[in-house]
Tab-separated table of C-alpha atoms in Angstrom:
chain	number	residue	atom	x	y	z
A	229	MET	CA	4.193	9.004	-8.091
A	230	HIS	CA	0.523	9.950	-8.138
A	231	ILE	CA	-1.081	10.959	-11.402
A	232	LYS	CA	-4.360	12.367	-12.653
A	233	ARG	CA	-5.888	12.123	-16.106
A	234	THR	CA	-8.185	14.750	-17.577
A	235	VAL	CA	-10.158	14.982	-20.804
A	236	THR	CA	-11.159	18.262	-22.446
A	237	MET	CA	-13.696	17.929	-25.240
A	238	ILE	CA	-14.154	20.456	-28.030
A	239	ALA	CA	-17.122	20.414	-30.399
A	240	VAL	CA	-16.466	21.583	-33.959
A	241	THR	CA	-19.745	22.723	-35.429
A	242	LYS	CA	-18.975	24.640	-38.620
A	243	PRO	CA	-16.418	24.799	-41.458
A	244	GLN	CA	-13.138	26.544	-40.603
A	245	HIS	CA	-14.305	26.770	-37.042
A	246	HIS	CA	-11.764	28.542	-34.789
A	247	ILE	CA	-12.229	27.775	-31.128
A	248	SER	CA	-10.437	29.289	-28.159
A	249	PHE	CA	-10.655	27.419	-24.881
A	250	GLN	CA	-8.936	27.213	-21.540
A	251	VAL	CA	-7.241	24.250	-19.913
A	252	ARG	CA	-7.631	24.486	-16.147
A	253	HIS	CA	-5.051	22.341	-14.370
A	254	PRO	CA	-5.853	20.365	-11.207
A	255	GLU	CA	-5.052	22.315	-8.042
A	256	ASN	CA	-2.440	19.910	-6.737
A	257	ALA	CA	-0.790	19.253	-10.105
A	258	LYS	CA	3.007	19.461	-10.060
A	259	ALA	CA	3.718	18.947	-13.741
A	260	LEU	CA	2.143	17.980	-17.020
A	261	ILE	CA	3.746	14.713	-18.099
A	262	ALA	CA	1.824	13.499	-21.161
A	263	ILE	CA	-0.433	14.803	-23.925
A	264	ARG	CA	-2.629	13.144	-26.505
A	265	VAL	CA	-5.212	14.543	-28.915
A	266	THR	CA	-7.857	12.490	-30.700
A	267	THR	CA	-10.774	13.272	-32.984
A	268	THR	CA	-14.002	11.638	-34.036
A	269	LEU	CA	-13.607	13.136	-37.511
A	270	SER	CA	-13.767	10.454	-40.189
A	271	ARG	CA	-13.107	10.482	-43.913
A	272	ALA	CA	-16.478	8.841	-44.319
A	273	LEU	CA	-18.057	12.060	-43.108
A	274	LYS	CA	-16.800	13.953	-46.156
A	275	ILE	CA	-18.108	12.160	-49.199
A	276	GLY	CA	-16.504	13.307	-52.401
A	277	VAL	CA	-13.427	14.796	-50.812
A	278	LYS	CA	-10.291	12.967	-51.866
A	279	PHE	CA	-7.817	14.379	-49.423
A	280	PRO	CA	-8.273	14.456	-45.709
A	281	PHE	CA	-9.085	17.485	-43.674
A	282	GLY	CA	-8.608	17.831	-40.005
A	283	GLY	CA	-7.382	20.613	-37.815
A	284	THR	CA	-4.679	21.889	-35.546
A	285	LEU	CA	-4.824	22.062	-31.777
A	286	SER	CA	-2.376	24.278	-29.915
A	287	MET	CA	-1.669	25.111	-26.290
A	288	ALA	CA	0.176	28.100	-24.894
A	289	ARG	CA	1.332	29.156	-21.459
A	290	PRO	CA	-0.005	32.661	-20.797
A	291	ASP	CA	2.972	33.774	-18.702
A	292	HIS	CA	5.409	32.827	-21.446
A	293	GLY	CA	3.337	33.865	-24.432
A	294	ASP	CA	4.538	30.969	-26.536
A	295	VAL	CA	2.914	27.964	-28.092
A	296	ILE	CA	4.485	24.912	-26.498
A	297	PHE	CA	2.415	22.194	-28.077
A	298	SER	CA	0.583	21.821	-31.342
A	299	ASP	CA	-0.815	18.764	-33.011
A	300	GLU	CA	-2.107	18.405	-36.536
A	301	LEU	CA	-5.090	16.087	-36.538
A	302	LYS	CA	-6.169	13.910	-39.421
A	303	PRO	CA	-9.419	11.992	-39.723
A	304	ASP	CA	-9.401	8.788	-37.722
A	305	ASP	CA	-10.887	5.787	-39.508
A	306	ASN	CA	-9.081	3.213	-37.386
A	307	THR	CA	-6.875	2.178	-40.263
A	308	THR	CA	-3.131	1.828	-40.374
A	309	ASP	CA	-2.606	5.153	-42.148
A	310	ASP	CA	-4.307	7.090	-39.377
A	311	LEU	CA	-1.052	7.996	-37.714
A	312	THR	CA	-1.355	11.432	-36.205
A	313	THR	CA	1.482	13.717	-37.170
A	314	VAL	CA	3.081	16.065	-34.748
A	315	SER	CA	4.374	19.548	-35.348
A	316	SER	CA	5.391	20.227	-31.821
A	317	GLN	CA	7.603	22.765	-30.195
A	318	ALA	CA	7.777	20.753	-27.018
A	319	LEU	CA	10.484	21.812	-24.647
A	320	ALA	CA	11.377	18.326	-23.512
A	321	ASP	CA	14.248	16.891	-25.492
A	322	ASN	CA	13.267	13.323	-24.893
A	323	ALA	CA	9.641	13.747	-25.823
A	324	ARG	CA	8.286	10.956	-27.925
A	325	TYR	CA	5.001	10.221	-29.576
A	326	GLN	CA	4.192	7.034	-31.339
A	327	ARG	CA	1.957	4.063	-31.669
A	328	ASN	CA	3.178	0.773	-30.303
A	329	GLY	CA	1.579	-1.430	-32.888
A	330	THR	CA	-1.942	-0.078	-32.791
A	331	GLN	CA	-1.842	0.741	-29.122
A	332	GLN	CA	-2.487	4.405	-28.530
A	333	THR	CA	0.354	6.099	-26.729
A	334	PHE	CA	0.963	9.564	-25.378
A	335	PHE	CA	3.369	12.342	-26.204
A	336	GLU	CA	5.603	12.330	-23.159
A	337	VAL	CA	6.699	15.712	-21.823
A	338	TYR	CA	7.605	17.303	-18.517
A	339	PHE	CA	6.214	20.793	-18.017
A	340	PRO	CA	6.362	22.041	-14.404
A	341	LEU	CA	3.176	23.994	-13.791
A	342	THR	CA	3.342	27.619	-12.724
A	343	ASP	CA	-0.026	28.680	-14.154
A	344	ALA	CA	-3.481	27.556	-13.102
A	345	VAL	CA	-4.784	27.897	-16.636
A	346	TRP	CA	-3.337	27.436	-20.103
A	347	ASP	CA	-4.773	28.769	-23.315
A	348	GLY	CA	-5.944	26.409	-26.004
A	349	TYR	CA	-6.846	26.980	-29.613
A	350	TYR	CA	-8.346	24.723	-32.259
A	351	GLU	CA	-8.610	25.523	-35.953
A	352	ASP	CA	-10.580	23.414	-38.417
A	353	HIS	CA	-8.817	23.006	-41.782
A	354	TYR	CA	-11.842	22.598	-44.002
A	355	VAL	CA	-11.200	23.809	-47.552
A	356	PRO	CA	-14.309	24.293	-49.697
A	357	LEU	CA	-14.085	22.579	-53.081
A	358	GLY	CA	-17.368	23.736	-54.511
A	359	THR	CA	-21.012	23.645	-53.659
A	360	SER	CA	-21.262	19.873	-54.092
A	361	VAL	CA	-19.058	19.234	-51.091
A	362	LYS	CA	-20.979	19.185	-47.860
A	363	PHE	CA	-19.359	19.688	-44.509
A	364	THR	CA	-20.596	17.437	-41.780
A	365	PRO	CA	-21.175	20.013	-39.113
A	366	LEU	CA	-20.112	18.229	-35.985
A	367	TYR	CA	-17.142	16.339	-34.771
A	368	LYS	CA	-15.370	16.158	-31.489
A	369	VAL	CA	-11.768	16.737	-30.516
A	370	SER	CA	-10.533	15.299	-27.216
A	371	LEU	CA	-7.463	16.621	-25.441
A	372	TYR	CA	-6.024	14.116	-22.959
A	373	LEU	CA	-3.611	15.358	-20.314
A	374	ILE	CA	-1.807	13.389	-17.624
A	375	TYR	CA	-0.489	15.227	-14.574
A	376	GLU	CA	1.957	14.347	-11.861
A	377	LEU	CA	0.436	15.366	-8.545
A	378	ASN	CA	2.121	16.881	-5.509
A	379	GLN	CA	0.162	14.584	-3.267
A	380	GLN	CA	-2.539	12.008	-3.623
A	381	GLU	CA	-6.061	13.305	-3.860
A	382	PRO	CA	-8.152	12.580	-0.763
B	140	MET	CA	13.538	-21.606	-11.616
B	141	SER	CA	9.854	-20.889	-11.689
B	142	HIS	CA	8.216	-19.614	-14.846
B	143	ARG	CA	4.834	-19.097	-13.279
B	144	SER	CA	3.258	-15.770	-13.961
B	145	LYS	CA	2.697	-13.528	-10.991
B	146	ILE	CA	0.126	-11.531	-12.883
B	147	ILE	CA	-3.548	-12.050	-12.097
B	148	LYS	CA	-5.860	-11.339	-15.008
B	149	GLU	CA	-9.520	-10.719	-14.212
B	150	TRP	CA	-12.378	-9.186	-16.106
B	151	VAL	CA	-15.933	-7.943	-16.094
B	152	ASP	CA	-18.310	-8.203	-19.049
B	153	LEU	CA	-20.847	-5.598	-20.124
B	154	SER	CA	-23.655	-5.970	-22.653
B	155	VAL	CA	-24.616	-2.896	-24.640
B	156	THR	CA	-28.090	-3.529	-25.934
B	157	ASN	CA	-29.370	0.001	-26.579
B	158	PRO	CA	-27.760	2.849	-28.505
B	159	ASN	CA	-26.696	5.954	-26.593
B	160	SER	CA	-27.018	4.160	-23.296
B	161	THR	CA	-24.807	3.869	-20.228
B	162	VAL	CA	-23.974	0.448	-18.809
B	163	LYS	CA	-22.393	-0.090	-15.410
B	164	GLY	CA	-20.351	-3.011	-14.172
B	165	SER	CA	-18.178	-3.853	-11.201
B	166	PHE	CA	-16.268	-6.650	-9.541
B	167	GLU	CA	-13.738	-7.205	-6.786
B	168	VAL	CA	-10.149	-8.104	-7.590
B	169	ASP	CA	-8.679	-11.280	-6.174
B	170	LYS	CA	-7.729	-11.289	-2.492
B	171	MET	CA	-4.217	-12.391	-3.456
B	172	ALA	CA	-3.651	-9.234	-5.513
B	173	GLY	CA	-0.977	-6.981	-4.019
B	174	ARG	CA	-1.267	-4.063	-6.405
B	175	ILE	CA	-3.034	-3.295	-9.660
B	176	ILE	CA	-0.758	-2.630	-12.611
B	177	GLY	CA	-2.987	-2.081	-15.632
B	178	ILE	CA	-6.143	-2.615	-17.598
B	179	GLY	CA	-7.353	-3.366	-21.120
B	180	LEU	CA	-10.597	-3.119	-23.075
B	181	THR	CA	-11.891	-5.494	-25.733
B	182	SER	CA	-15.146	-6.136	-27.538
B	183	ASN	CA	-16.719	-8.673	-29.855
B	184	TYR	CA	-17.153	-5.772	-32.309
B	185	ASP	CA	-13.983	-3.708	-32.184
B	186	ASP	CA	-15.401	-0.955	-34.396
B	187	MET	CA	-18.248	-0.360	-31.944
B	188	LEU	CA	-15.834	-0.003	-29.080
B	189	TYR	CA	-13.390	2.112	-31.087
B	190	PHE	CA	-15.845	4.624	-32.510
B	191	ARG	CA	-18.764	4.616	-30.086
B	192	GLY	CA	-17.298	3.928	-26.682
B	193	SER	CA	-16.165	6.018	-23.745
B	194	GLN	CA	-16.052	5.223	-20.059
B	195	ARG	CA	-15.226	6.162	-16.511
B	196	ILE	CA	-13.185	3.650	-14.519
B	197	ALA	CA	-12.618	3.767	-10.767
B	198	ILE	CA	-10.582	1.452	-8.543
B	199	ASN	CA	-10.949	1.535	-4.784
B	200	GLU	CA	-13.227	4.559	-5.252
B	201	LYS	CA	-10.418	6.491	-6.946
B	202	GLU	CA	-11.210	7.728	-10.435
B	203	ILE	CA	-8.480	6.376	-12.710
B	204	TYR	CA	-10.046	7.316	-16.054
B	205	PRO	CA	-12.514	10.236	-16.049
B	206	ASP	CA	-15.907	10.341	-17.675
B	207	GLY	CA	-15.589	10.756	-21.446
B	208	TYR	CA	-12.279	8.897	-21.746
B	209	GLU	CA	-12.545	7.254	-25.151
B	210	SER	CA	-12.403	3.471	-25.330
B	211	LYS	CA	-10.018	3.591	-28.294
B	212	MET	CA	-7.373	4.917	-25.918
B	213	LEU	CA	-7.500	1.658	-23.982
B	214	MET	CA	-7.596	-0.812	-26.896
B	215	HIS	CA	-4.889	-2.863	-28.559
B	216	GLY	CA	-4.583	-4.041	-32.133
B	217	LEU	CA	-3.727	-7.551	-33.216
B	218	ASN	CA	-0.162	-6.546	-33.990
B	219	VAL	CA	0.505	-5.682	-30.370
B	220	PRO	CA	2.144	-8.717	-28.730
B	221	VAL	CA	-0.140	-10.457	-26.252
B	222	HIS	CA	2.183	-9.804	-23.325
B	223	HIS	CA	2.192	-6.082	-24.167
B	224	ARG	CA	-1.574	-5.715	-24.166
B	225	ILE	CA	-1.697	-3.940	-20.836
B	226	ILE	CA	-2.433	-0.268	-20.463
B	227	ARG	CA	-0.107	0.566	-17.575
B	228	LEU	CA	-1.663	2.823	-14.974
B	229	GLY	CA	1.596	4.682	-14.379
B	230	GLU	CA	1.232	4.780	-10.601
B	231	VAL	CA	0.934	2.345	-7.732
B	232	ILE	CA	-2.699	1.448	-7.208
B	233	GLU	CA	-3.388	-0.421	-3.998
B	234	PRO	CA	-6.446	-2.658	-4.249
B	235	GLY	CA	-7.968	-1.124	-1.090
B	236	ASN	CA	-11.561	-2.289	-0.985
B	237	ARG	CA	-10.783	-4.244	-4.198
B	238	ARG	CA	-13.733	-2.811	-6.034
B	239	VAL	CA	-13.347	-2.003	-9.718
B	240	GLU	CA	-16.167	-0.007	-11.335
B	241	ILE	CA	-16.804	0.920	-14.941
B	242	GLU	CA	-19.485	3.164	-16.421
B	243	TYR	CA	-19.464	2.578	-20.154
B	244	LYS	CA	-21.231	5.033	-22.440
B	245	ASP	CA	-22.291	4.315	-26.021
B	246	THR	CA	-22.515	7.340	-28.357
B	247	ASP	CA	-23.696	7.495	-31.954
B	248	HIS	CA	-21.010	7.607	-34.627
B	249	PRO	CA	-21.785	7.940	-38.351
B	250	ILE	CA	-19.471	5.178	-39.522
B	251	ALA	CA	-20.346	2.626	-36.833
B	252	GLY	CA	-24.069	1.972	-36.832
B	253	PHE	CA	-25.377	0.365	-33.702
B	254	SER	CA	-25.972	-3.294	-33.146
B	255	PRO	CA	-25.801	-4.975	-29.733
B	256	TYR	CA	-22.271	-5.720	-28.617
B	257	ALA	CA	-20.261	-6.788	-25.610
B	258	VAL	CA	-17.439	-4.999	-23.825
B	259	ARG	CA	-14.878	-6.633	-21.567
B	260	LEU	CA	-12.692	-4.754	-19.096
B	261	TYR	CA	-9.537	-6.606	-18.056
B	262	VAL	CA	-7.729	-5.733	-14.853
B	263	TYR	CA	-4.177	-6.933	-14.270
B	264	SER	CA	-2.752	-7.306	-10.779
B	265	ILE	CA	0.486	-8.549	-9.261
B	266	LEU	CA	0.337	-11.306	-6.687
B	267	ALA	CA	1.020	-10.124	-3.151
B	268	ASP	CA	4.339	-11.290	-1.665
């Protein structure tokens, strides 16, 4: 099996930022086989806020009109409670998503690709708590996708 | 019965001496390597690598990890058993010209202030029959 990895980066630049984007699949991709979402958002960026914010990233297939993947992101401080939760409607029954110790692993799926482009959407969950709370205006969300290819790239 | 490992473990070291810089490194895998099975990334300052690092990695001129791939995706914590500390590539990678290249990029992060640090890329191969 030949595979290809891609990274799509999204910049969040304001509170409650809603971002629509497109995920363009490689031309010779047969299926999407794994998904992972990470963020550079840290609790240290939000001084004075006692509960974590984050956001939700979703992907939808335009020809089906349904959201097939969504992931609720929490700040990542590289501590043991930084486990990313999943609220996924993945179609694959055997999909799994976990950390093996502290090794980052992927959410394993199998989506045969019939579209060249999927729709993506990210929503920042910032909740204002008063004027004393300052939002750090920039963090990055990275969407990692692994594809199975029809043939090896030249 | 032989208990000798058939895995070859090699590495290349990079020194990151300036913030927001890109450092390149390369080496050639052993001539006895039949296929490459995985990689791993470590540093003398894990927080630097975790928060500030990203890289592109190519083997035999094939891009395995694209530009912007965060280093934290290729790291292991102490509670991962030593013999599990391999990021499997998920496909058969022939050594080809045996050249492994890494372009490591350091990027500012608010909770990991810069100080010079080292990065090591491990490459794991299986001995050829």
